[in-house]
mmCIF file of C-alpha atoms (C1' of nucleotides) in Angstrom:
data_model
loop_
_atom_site.group_PDB
_atom_site.id
_atom_site.type_symbol
_atom_site.label_atom_id
_atom_site.label_comp_id
_atom_site.label_asym_id
_atom_site.label_seq_id
_atom_site.Cartn_x
_atom_site.Cartn_y
_atom_site.Cartn_z
ATOM 1 C CA MET A 1 0.213 176.637 -43.402
ATOM 2 C CA LYS A 2 -2.637 176.525 -40.923
ATOM 3 C CA ASN A 3 -5.003 178.706 -42.631
ATOM 4 C CA LYS A 4 -7.883 180.938 -41.798
ATOM 5 C CA ASN A 5 -7.809 181.744 -45.499
ATOM 6 C CA ILE A 6 -10.438 179.794 -47.299
ATOM 7 C CA ARG A 7 -9.454 178.534 -50.729
ATOM 8 C CA LYS A 8 -11.714 176.995 -53.317
ATOM 9 C CA ASN A 9 -9.043 174.758 -54.776
ATOM 10 C CA SER A 10 -5.614 173.399 -54.219
ATOM 11 C CA PRO A 11 -2.463 175.332 -55.126
ATOM 12 C CA VAL A 12 -1.244 172.083 -56.677
ATOM 13 C CA PRO A 13 -3.268 169.915 -59.078
ATOM 14 C CA LEU A 14 -4.187 166.656 -57.447
ATOM 15 C CA LYS A 15 -2.266 164.421 -59.850
ATOM 16 C CA GLU A 16 0.945 166.356 -59.270
ATOM 17 C CA CYS A 17 0.640 166.184 -55.517
ATOM 18 C CA GLY A 18 2.933 163.920 -53.551
ATOM 19 C CA VAL A 19 0.203 163.265 -50.993
ATOM 20 C CA PHE A 20 -1.957 161.915 -53.791
ATOM 21 C CA SER A 21 0.764 159.602 -55.138
ATOM 22 C CA ALA A 22 1.682 158.415 -51.678
ATOM 23 C CA ALA A 23 -1.927 157.923 -50.596
ATOM 24 C CA ASP A 24 -2.530 155.883 -53.716
ATOM 25 C CA LEU A 25 0.280 153.489 -52.836
ATOM 26 C CA VAL A 26 0.195 153.291 -49.060
ATOM 27 C CA GLY A 27 -2.958 155.142 -47.989
ATOM 28 C CA ASP A 28 -4.828 152.144 -46.784
ATOM 29 C CA LYS A 29 -5.178 150.659 -43.323
ATOM 30 C CA TRP A 30 -3.714 147.235 -44.080
ATOM 31 C CA THR A 31 -0.807 148.616 -46.087
ATOM 32 C CA LEU A 32 0.173 150.951 -43.261
ATOM 33 C CA LEU A 33 0.020 148.065 -40.797
ATOM 34 C CA ILE A 34 2.104 145.831 -43.083
ATOM 35 C CA LEU A 35 4.726 148.581 -43.183
ATOM 36 C CA ARG A 36 4.616 148.715 -39.406
ATOM 37 C CA GLU A 37 5.323 144.995 -39.326
ATOM 38 C CA ALA A 38 8.230 145.450 -41.706
ATOM 39 C CA PHE A 39 9.796 148.098 -39.462
ATOM 40 C CA TYR A 40 9.459 145.725 -36.521
ATOM 41 C CA GLY A 41 11.109 142.940 -38.536
ATOM 42 C CA ILE A 42 7.982 140.829 -38.982
ATOM 43 C CA VAL A 43 8.596 139.922 -42.581
ATOM 44 C CA ARG A 44 7.264 136.436 -43.294
ATOM 45 C CA PHE A 45 3.875 135.972 -44.917
ATOM 46 C CA ASP A 46 2.458 133.830 -42.161
ATOM 47 C CA ASP A 47 3.937 135.841 -39.320
ATOM 48 C CA ILE A 48 2.410 139.027 -40.694
ATOM 49 C CA ARG A 49 -0.887 137.270 -41.286
ATOM 50 C CA VAL A 50 -1.121 135.973 -37.723
ATOM 51 C CA ASP A 51 0.182 139.136 -36.074
ATOM 52 C CA LEU A 52 -2.248 141.414 -37.913
ATOM 53 C CA ASN A 53 -5.061 138.892 -38.293
ATOM 54 C CA ILE A 54 -5.352 139.917 -41.918
ATOM 55 C CA PRO A 55 -7.164 137.761 -44.513
ATOM 56 C CA ARG A 56 -4.723 135.804 -46.716
ATOM 57 C CA SER A 57 -6.086 137.153 -49.955
ATOM 58 C CA VAL A 58 -5.820 140.745 -48.765
ATOM 59 C CA LEU A 59 -2.257 140.202 -47.563
ATOM 60 C CA THR A 60 -1.305 138.645 -50.907
ATOM 61 C CA ASN A 61 -2.688 141.610 -52.819
ATOM 62 C CA ARG A 62 -1.119 144.243 -50.595
ATOM 63 C CA LEU A 63 2.298 142.595 -50.737
ATOM 64 C CA LYS A 64 2.066 142.282 -54.519
ATOM 65 C CA LYS A 65 1.328 145.974 -54.823
ATOM 66 C CA LEU A 66 4.133 146.933 -52.447
ATOM 67 C CA VAL A 67 6.617 144.760 -54.341
ATOM 68 C CA ALA A 68 5.407 146.006 -57.739
ATOM 69 C CA ASN A 69 6.028 149.557 -56.572
ATOM 70 C CA ASN A 70 9.479 148.967 -55.133
ATOM 71 C CA ILE A 71 8.445 149.571 -51.540
ATOM 72 C CA MET A 72 9.180 146.007 -50.490
ATOM 73 C CA TYR A 73 11.056 143.122 -52.056
ATOM 74 C CA ARG A 74 10.597 139.389 -51.747
ATOM 75 C CA GLU A 75 13.665 137.437 -50.833
ATOM 76 C CA PRO A 76 14.075 133.671 -50.462
ATOM 77 C CA TYR A 77 15.994 132.652 -47.363
ATOM 78 C CA ARG A 78 16.517 129.607 -45.233
ATOM 79 C CA GLU A 79 17.352 128.891 -41.663
ATOM 80 C CA ASP A 80 19.486 125.850 -40.887
ATOM 81 C CA ASN A 81 17.540 122.598 -41.037
ATOM 82 C CA SER A 82 14.576 124.258 -42.528
ATOM 83 C CA ARG A 83 13.133 124.767 -45.928
ATOM 84 C CA THR A 84 13.287 127.844 -48.084
ATOM 85 C CA ARG A 85 10.965 130.613 -47.119
ATOM 86 C CA TYR A 86 10.360 134.117 -48.295
ATOM 87 C CA LEU A 87 10.921 137.410 -46.606
ATOM 88 C CA TYR A 88 9.161 140.629 -47.456
ATOM 89 C CA MET A 89 11.639 143.373 -46.678
ATOM 90 C CA LEU A 90 11.657 147.133 -47.094
ATOM 91 C CA THR A 91 13.561 148.579 -50.022
ATOM 92 C CA PRO A 92 15.352 151.893 -49.389
ATOM 93 C CA GLN A 93 12.266 153.582 -50.812
ATOM 94 C CA GLY A 94 10.072 151.663 -48.380
ATOM 95 C CA ALA A 95 12.353 152.382 -45.455
ATOM 96 C CA SER A 96 11.978 156.075 -46.284
ATOM 97 C CA LEU A 97 8.376 155.807 -45.181
ATOM 98 C CA ALA A 98 9.587 155.574 -41.577
ATOM 99 C CA PRO A 99 8.631 159.184 -40.775
ATOM 100 C CA VAL A 100 5.093 158.497 -41.972
ATOM 101 C CA ILE A 101 4.675 155.409 -39.808
ATOM 102 C CA ILE A 102 6.355 156.947 -36.787
ATOM 103 C CA ALA A 103 4.303 160.139 -37.155
ATOM 104 C CA LEU A 104 1.141 158.026 -37.166
ATOM 105 C CA MET A 105 2.351 156.115 -34.130
ATOM 106 C CA GLN A 106 3.180 159.300 -32.272
ATOM 107 C CA TRP A 107 -0.192 160.814 -33.074
ATOM 108 C CA GLY A 108 -2.119 157.664 -32.195
ATOM 109 C CA ASP A 109 -0.265 157.207 -28.910
ATOM 110 C CA HIS A 110 -0.767 160.833 -27.935
ATOM 111 C CA TYR A 111 -4.367 161.473 -28.964
ATOM 112 C CA ILE A 112 -6.035 158.083 -28.940
ATOM 113 C CA LYS A 113 -4.013 156.298 -26.293
ATOM 114 C CA LYS A 114 -3.877 159.543 -24.289
ATOM 115 C CA GLY A 115 -0.132 159.588 -23.986
ATOM 116 C CA ASN A 116 0.361 155.980 -22.956
ATOM 117 C CA SER A 117 2.948 155.120 -25.539
ATOM 118 C CA PRO A 118 3.733 151.408 -25.388
ATOM 119 C CA LEU A 119 7.171 152.009 -26.866
ATOM 120 C CA THR A 120 9.742 154.728 -27.179
ATOM 121 C CA LEU A 121 12.299 155.258 -29.919
ATOM 122 C CA LEU A 122 15.777 156.032 -28.669
ATOM 123 C CA HIS A 123 18.949 157.235 -30.293
ATOM 124 C CA LYS A 124 21.342 154.284 -30.063
ATOM 125 C CA GLU A 125 24.460 156.203 -29.152
ATOM 126 C CA SER A 126 23.100 158.869 -26.844
ATOM 127 C CA GLY A 127 19.980 157.141 -25.527
ATOM 128 C CA GLU A 128 18.064 160.337 -26.206
ATOM 129 C CA GLN A 129 14.404 160.004 -27.012
ATOM 130 C CA LEU A 130 13.390 160.618 -30.626
ATOM 131 C CA LYS A 131 10.380 162.120 -32.372
ATOM 132 C CA VAL A 132 9.109 162.970 -35.824
ATOM 133 C CA ALA A 133 8.720 166.691 -36.334
ATOM 134 C CA ILE A 134 8.625 169.540 -38.805
ATOM 135 C CA VAL A 135 12.089 171.066 -38.633
ATOM 136 C CA ARG A 136 14.450 173.277 -40.608
ATOM 137 C CA GLU A 137 15.987 171.670 -43.665
ATOM 138 C CA ASN A 138 19.451 171.648 -42.109
ATOM 139 C CA ALA A 139 18.336 169.959 -38.878
ATOM 140 C CA GLU A 140 20.156 166.711 -38.253
ATOM 141 C CA ASP A 141 18.036 163.628 -38.869
ATOM 142 C CA VAL A 142 18.576 160.342 -37.134
ATOM 143 C CA SER A 143 18.999 157.436 -39.530
ATOM 144 C CA LEU A 144 16.916 154.293 -39.154
ATOM 145 C CA THR A 145 19.959 152.227 -38.270
ATOM 146 C CA ASP A 146 20.662 154.471 -35.272
ATOM 147 C CA ILE A 147 17.274 153.902 -33.680
ATOM 148 C CA SER A 148 16.577 151.407 -30.937
ATOM 149 C CA ILE A 149 13.166 150.455 -29.647
ATOM 150 C CA ASN A 150 12.430 150.596 -25.955
ATOM 151 C CA ILE A 151 9.319 148.888 -24.621
ATOM 152 C CA ASN A 152 7.783 150.922 -21.819
ATOM 153 C CA GLU A 153 6.999 149.263 -18.459
ATOM 154 C CA MET B 1 14.853 150.110 -35.878
ATOM 155 C CA LYS B 2 15.692 148.832 -39.369
ATOM 156 C CA ASN B 3 16.113 145.275 -38.611
ATOM 157 C CA LYS B 4 17.895 142.283 -39.990
ATOM 158 C CA ASN B 5 16.425 140.502 -36.972
ATOM 159 C CA ILE B 6 13.397 138.560 -37.943
ATOM 160 C CA ARG B 7 10.595 138.547 -35.413
ATOM 161 C CA LYS B 8 7.500 136.418 -35.402
ATOM 162 C CA ASN B 9 5.353 138.986 -33.716
ATOM 163 C CA SER B 10 5.118 142.581 -32.697
ATOM 164 C CA PRO B 11 6.680 143.875 -29.471
ATOM 165 C CA VAL B 12 3.388 145.722 -28.947
ATOM 166 C CA PRO B 13 -0.061 144.108 -29.185
ATOM 167 C CA LEU B 14 -1.918 145.461 -32.172
ATOM 168 C CA LYS B 15 -4.754 147.062 -30.210
ATOM 169 C CA GLU B 16 -2.325 149.018 -28.054
ATOM 170 C CA CYS B 17 -0.388 150.322 -31.005
ATOM 171 C CA GLY B 18 -0.703 153.955 -32.013
ATOM 172 C CA VAL B 19 -0.247 153.049 -35.675
ATOM 173 C CA PHE B 20 -3.283 150.811 -35.405
ATOM 174 C CA SER B 21 -5.457 153.504 -33.795
ATOM 175 C CA ALA B 22 -4.298 156.124 -36.236
ATOM 176 C CA ALA B 23 -4.676 153.862 -39.266
ATOM 177 C CA ASP B 24 -8.182 153.055 -38.138
ATOM 178 C CA LEU B 25 -9.150 156.728 -38.123
ATOM 179 C CA VAL B 26 -7.170 158.233 -40.984
ATOM 180 C CA GLY B 27 -5.601 155.282 -42.816
ATOM 181 C CA ASP B 28 -7.643 155.596 -45.933
ATOM 182 C CA LYS B 29 -6.924 157.334 -49.216
ATOM 183 C CA TRP B 30 -9.852 159.746 -49.186
ATOM 184 C CA THR B 31 -9.398 160.677 -45.543
ATOM 185 C CA LEU B 32 -5.743 161.535 -46.106
ATOM 186 C CA LEU B 33 -6.675 163.661 -49.103
ATOM 187 C CA ILE B 34 -9.433 165.437 -47.147
ATOM 188 C CA LEU B 35 -6.846 166.289 -44.500
ATOM 189 C CA ARG B 36 -4.580 167.624 -47.252
ATOM 190 C CA GLU B 37 -7.417 169.881 -48.361
ATOM 191 C CA ALA B 38 -7.922 171.092 -44.811
ATOM 192 C CA PHE B 39 -4.262 172.061 -44.500
ATOM 193 C CA TYR B 40 -4.544 173.990 -47.748
ATOM 194 C CA GLY B 41 -7.632 175.766 -46.463
ATOM 195 C CA ILE B 42 -10.125 174.002 -48.725
ATOM 196 C CA VAL B 43 -12.794 173.502 -46.137
ATOM 197 C CA ARG B 44 -16.227 173.707 -47.769
ATOM 198 C CA PHE B 45 -18.096 170.550 -48.706
ATOM 199 C CA ASP B 46 -18.497 171.445 -52.332
ATOM 200 C CA ASP B 47 -15.008 172.842 -52.762
ATOM 201 C CA ILE B 48 -13.482 169.656 -51.375
ATOM 202 C CA ARG B 49 -15.775 167.571 -53.511
ATOM 203 C CA VAL B 50 -14.841 169.328 -56.735
ATOM 204 C CA ASP B 51 -11.135 169.615 -55.951
ATOM 205 C CA LEU B 52 -10.771 165.924 -55.087
ATOM 206 C CA ASN B 53 -13.473 164.649 -57.401
ATOM 207 C CA ILE B 54 -14.777 162.537 -54.537
ATOM 208 C CA PRO B 55 -18.299 161.048 -54.554
ATOM 209 C CA ARG B 56 -20.679 163.023 -52.340
ATOM 210 C CA SER B 57 -21.705 160.040 -50.282
ATOM 211 C CA VAL B 58 -18.105 159.118 -49.549
ATOM 212 C CA LEU B 59 -17.248 162.697 -48.598
ATOM 213 C CA THR B 60 -20.255 162.860 -46.272
ATOM 214 C CA ASN B 61 -19.200 159.665 -44.514
ATOM 215 C CA ARG B 62 -15.548 160.605 -44.182
ATOM 216 C CA LEU B 63 -16.373 164.043 -42.785
ATOM 217 C CA LYS B 64 -18.830 162.507 -40.329
ATOM 218 C CA LYS B 65 -16.152 160.152 -39.071
ATOM 219 C CA LEU B 66 -13.550 162.918 -38.808
ATOM 220 C CA VAL B 67 -15.968 165.138 -36.881
ATOM 221 C CA ALA B 68 -17.099 162.281 -34.640
ATOM 222 C CA ASN B 69 -13.479 161.653 -33.733
ATOM 223 C CA ASN B 70 -12.565 165.264 -33.024
ATOM 224 C CA ILE B 71 -10.180 165.568 -35.961
ATOM 225 C CA MET B 72 -12.321 168.159 -37.715
ATOM 226 C CA TYR B 73 -15.234 170.327 -36.652
ATOM 227 C CA ARG B 74 -18.145 171.729 -38.597
ATOM 228 C CA GLU B 75 -18.683 175.437 -38.294
ATOM 229 C CA PRO B 76 -21.429 177.584 -39.795
ATOM 230 C CA TYR B 77 -20.192 180.805 -41.342
ATOM 231 C CA ARG B 78 -21.362 183.454 -43.745
ATOM 232 C CA GLU B 79 -19.763 185.840 -46.128
ATOM 233 C CA ASP B 80 -21.395 189.214 -46.659
ATOM 234 C CA ASN B 81 -24.393 189.041 -48.952
ATOM 235 C CA SER B 82 -24.426 185.330 -48.930
ATOM 236 C CA ARG B 83 -26.206 182.587 -47.135
ATOM 237 C CA THR B 84 -24.914 180.490 -44.259
ATOM 238 C CA ARG B 85 -22.508 177.789 -45.204
ATOM 239 C CA TYR B 86 -20.458 175.268 -43.324
ATOM 240 C CA LEU B 87 -16.747 174.903 -42.921
ATOM 241 C CA TYR B 88 -14.940 171.717 -42.030
ATOM 242 C CA MET B 89 -11.866 172.802 -40.116
ATOM 243 C CA LEU B 90 -9.095 170.979 -38.318
ATOM 244 C CA THR B 91 -9.276 170.728 -34.549
ATOM 245 C CA PRO B 92 -5.953 170.941 -32.686
ATOM 246 C CA GLN B 93 -5.915 167.145 -32.743
ATOM 247 C CA GLY B 94 -6.424 167.180 -36.497
ATOM 248 C CA ALA B 95 -3.802 169.849 -37.035
ATOM 249 C CA SER B 96 -1.378 167.577 -35.192
ATOM 250 C CA LEU B 97 -1.562 165.232 -38.149
ATOM 251 C CA ALA B 98 0.507 167.733 -40.149
ATOM 252 C CA PRO B 99 3.699 165.677 -39.860
ATOM 253 C CA VAL B 100 1.873 162.653 -41.267
ATOM 254 C CA ILE B 101 0.547 164.540 -44.285
ATOM 255 C CA ILE B 102 3.800 166.395 -44.904
ATOM 256 C CA ALA B 103 5.823 163.194 -44.559
ATOM 257 C CA LEU B 104 3.579 161.575 -47.177
ATOM 258 C CA MET B 105 3.976 164.596 -49.439
ATOM 259 C CA GLN B 106 7.726 164.581 -49.035
ATOM 260 C CA TRP B 107 7.940 160.878 -49.792
ATOM 261 C CA GLY B 108 5.596 161.043 -52.773
ATOM 262 C CA ASP B 109 7.404 164.045 -54.247
ATOM 263 C CA HIS B 110 10.790 162.418 -53.822
ATOM 264 C CA TYR B 111 10.127 158.837 -54.872
ATOM 265 C CA ILE B 112 7.134 159.021 -57.174
ATOM 266 C CA LYS B 113 7.524 162.494 -58.633
ATOM 267 C CA LYS B 114 11.309 161.937 -58.728
ATOM 268 C CA GLY B 115 12.143 165.036 -56.788
ATOM 269 C CA ASN B 116 9.905 167.453 -58.665
ATOM 270 C CA SER B 117 8.175 168.894 -55.681
ATOM 271 C CA PRO B 118 5.405 171.239 -56.807
ATOM 272 C CA LEU B 119 5.607 173.142 -53.541
ATOM 273 C CA THR B 120 8.032 173.875 -50.787
ATOM 274 C CA LEU B 121 7.326 174.639 -47.158
ATOM 275 C CA LEU B 122 9.228 177.575 -45.778
ATOM 276 C CA HIS B 123 9.808 178.974 -42.329
ATOM 277 C CA LYS B 124 7.964 182.295 -42.305
ATOM 278 C CA GLU B 125 10.535 184.304 -40.437
ATOM 279 C CA SER B 126 13.779 182.959 -41.820
ATOM 280 C CA GLY B 127 12.619 181.727 -45.217
ATOM 281 C CA GLU B 128 14.482 178.481 -44.581
ATOM 282 C CA GLN B 129 13.137 175.370 -46.208
ATOM 283 C CA LEU B 130 11.421 172.854 -43.921
ATOM 284 C CA LYS B 131 11.156 169.091 -43.778
ATOM 285 C CA VAL B 132 9.644 166.328 -41.672
ATOM 286 C CA ALA B 133 12.287 164.163 -40.059
ATOM 287 C CA ILE B 134 13.152 161.851 -37.219
ATOM 288 C CA VAL B 135 15.046 164.026 -34.767
ATOM 289 C CA ARG B 136 16.113 164.173 -31.144
ATOM 290 C CA GLU B 137 13.354 164.923 -28.658
ATOM 291 C CA ASN B 138 14.798 168.340 -27.842
ATOM 292 C CA ALA B 139 15.072 169.455 -31.479
ATOM 293 C CA GLU B 140 13.113 172.612 -32.175
ATOM 294 C CA ASP B 141 9.873 172.041 -34.099
ATOM 295 C CA VAL B 142 8.345 174.608 -36.368
ATOM 296 C CA SER B 143 4.724 175.307 -35.543
ATOM 297 C CA LEU B 144 2.065 175.163 -38.232
ATOM 298 C CA THR B 145 1.407 178.875 -37.955
ATOM 299 C CA ASP B 146 5.031 179.617 -38.852
ATOM 300 C CA ILE B 147 4.924 177.780 -42.152
ATOM 301 C CA SER B 148 4.352 179.400 -45.514
ATOM 302 C CA ILE B 149 3.758 177.572 -48.766
ATOM 303 C CA ASN B 150 5.862 178.379 -51.788
ATOM 304 C CA ILE B 151 4.735 177.159 -55.197
ATOM 305 C CA ASN B 152 7.721 176.129 -57.279
ATOM 306 C CA GLU B 153 8.184 177.536 -60.817
ATOM 307 C "C1'" DC C 1 11.331 106.346 -52.027
ATOM 308 C "C1'" DA C 2 6.676 107.073 -50.538
ATOM 309 C "C1'" DA C 3 3.931 109.558 -47.323
ATOM 310 C "C1'" DC C 4 3.420 113.527 -45.020
ATOM 311 C "C1'" DC C 5 4.035 118.271 -43.373
ATOM 312 C "C1'" DT C 6 3.887 123.254 -43.754
ATOM 313 C "C1'" DA C 7 4.569 128.059 -45.621
ATOM 314 C "C1'" DA C 8 2.752 130.408 -49.006
ATOM 315 C "C1'" DG C 9 -0.231 130.972 -51.690
ATOM 316 C "C1'" DT C 10 -5.441 130.426 -54.986
ATOM 317 C "C1'" DA C 11 -10.364 129.925 -55.290
ATOM 318 C "C1'" DT C 12 -14.849 130.768 -53.962
ATOM 319 C "C1'" DC C 13 -18.672 133.304 -52.258
ATOM 320 C "C1'" DA C 14 -21.517 136.163 -49.094
ATOM 321 C "C1'" DA C 15 -21.387 140.619 -47.071
ATOM 322 C "C1'" DT C 16 -19.720 145.215 -47.027
ATOM 323 C "C1'" DT C 17 -18.086 149.406 -49.291
ATOM 324 C "C1'" DT C 18 -17.652 152.323 -53.225
ATOM 325 C "C1'" DA C 19 -18.691 155.271 -57.328
ATOM 326 C "C1'" DG C 20 -21.830 157.564 -59.830
ATOM 327 C "C1'" DA C 21 -26.110 159.436 -60.577
ATOM 328 C "C1'" DA C 22 -30.556 161.160 -59.309
ATOM 329 C "C1'" DC C 23 -33.164 163.292 -55.973
ATOM 330 C "C1'" DC C 24 -34.212 166.344 -51.785
ATOM 331 C "C1'" DT C 25 -34.313 170.525 -48.834
ATOM 332 C "C1'" DA C 26 -33.779 174.718 -46.289
ATOM 333 C "C1'" DG C 27 -32.327 179.391 -46.306
ATOM 334 C "C1'" DG C 28 -31.491 183.402 -49.169
ATOM 335 C "C1'" DT C 29 -31.951 186.125 -53.306
ATOM 336 C "C1'" DA C 30 -34.422 188.128 -57.333
ATOM 337 C "C1'" DT D 1 -43.870 183.736 -54.857
ATOM 338 C "C1'" DA D 2 -40.619 181.366 -57.510
ATOM 339 C "C1'" DC D 3 -36.229 179.970 -57.978
ATOM 340 C "C1'" DC D 4 -31.258 178.920 -56.791
ATOM 341 C "C1'" DT D 5 -27.700 176.437 -54.629
ATOM 342 C "C1'" DA D 6 -24.693 174.322 -50.883
ATOM 343 C "C1'" DG D 7 -24.968 170.530 -48.646
ATOM 344 C "C1'" DG D 8 -26.692 166.830 -48.163
ATOM 345 C "C1'" DT D 9 -29.655 161.732 -48.788
ATOM 346 C "C1'" DT D 10 -31.045 157.722 -51.560
ATOM 347 C "C1'" DC D 11 -30.447 154.270 -54.868
ATOM 348 C "C1'" DT D 12 -28.035 150.747 -57.581
ATOM 349 C "C1'" DA D 13 -24.312 148.331 -59.938
ATOM 350 C "C1'" DA D 14 -19.577 147.250 -59.466
ATOM 351 C "C1'" DA D 15 -15.598 146.458 -56.741
ATOM 352 C "C1'" DT D 16 -13.436 145.032 -52.502
ATOM 353 C "C1'" DT D 17 -13.351 142.485 -48.285
ATOM 354 C "C1'" DG D 18 -13.365 138.632 -44.876
ATOM 355 C "C1'" DA D 19 -13.918 133.903 -44.013
ATOM 356 C "C1'" DT D 20 -13.145 129.484 -45.239
ATOM 357 C "C1'" DA D 21 -11.684 125.792 -48.116
ATOM 358 C "C1'" DC D 22 -8.541 124.100 -51.321
ATOM 359 C "C1'" DT D 23 -3.725 123.760 -53.793
ATOM 360 C "C1'" DT D 24 1.102 123.448 -54.359
ATOM 361 C "C1'" DA D 25 6.001 122.918 -53.931
ATOM 362 C "C1'" DG D 26 9.894 121.978 -51.296
ATOM 363 C "C1'" DG D 27 11.772 119.365 -47.246
ATOM 364 C "C1'" DT D 28 11.753 116.035 -43.722
ATOM 365 C "C1'" DT D 29 10.572 111.495 -41.845
ATOM 366 C "C1'" DG D 30 9.258 106.501 -41.603
#
DNA sequence: CAACCTAAGTATCAATTTAGAACCTAGGTA
DNA sequence: TACCTAGGTTCTAAATTGATACTTAGGTTG
């Protein structure tokens, strides 16, 4: 794929390209960070807002778009002795973005943070460290439910 | 990692998070698409501009930022009987974003294009199909130079 | 039951960013 | 010498953002 060959145009028309569709839905700084929050389990409007320091109106719009596109869903819930609140959770389609978010994290930790990764993803059963990578189709993936987060130091 | 546990805040402060750093540099629709072009080998200003239909001023700014952050580099070159031109190519750091772009492509093709992937990535030697996935640390990655693109249909 | 509290929004507006178009320019070709 | 063209810059209107203030609907408390 890495290419000394210079092309004038894409082998795939832009509108048919998955990168284009995906970038249109989640290719935006705040949206990517909101997805990060969702993977961490930070799923209430105000918790996300405070944790990311994102303007309310921007958060509202991003969540609306994510819900409208079946990447997240809004669910009422209540803790004991507390009023009803809403959770913004990942749908299966949203959860499938995990490789994107983890690949970004891996790249950011390695190249920008110079290898000082603040957390490591581990395989729950074996404790082995995990990564996102380009692999053969038949390689065994680790499912999201089998991942545990380890905070370094 | 998928989490019924609700947290109020991130286990990792935002500024130390690789997703944050990465999203700051490449978390933007046009930037992601420019990287797509680079992986395809579309690396001249005007070719990128026409292929993406991106405004000149936006393309200029995005390329400046990518070059300033060592994700792409600008290289003069000339074909025979033609004047000097410039190529915007991926640095090793930029090429390391391949899993991000391919993961987006995979997700977009599967969920938005409903499985009609216009192209498939193949392992050059074995012809096996490739994917981006969360795998064990010791799983064997396929390097960018070993990938060939197959256009479906 | 009235007053109040709080999560989850709307509303408003200045400041920034974008899209689109016109213009510029340097090196090479005719 | 005149012109062509890739690779920009400049300009402006329109859209988006960030910051702050305001609203609302349920639940709890006096």
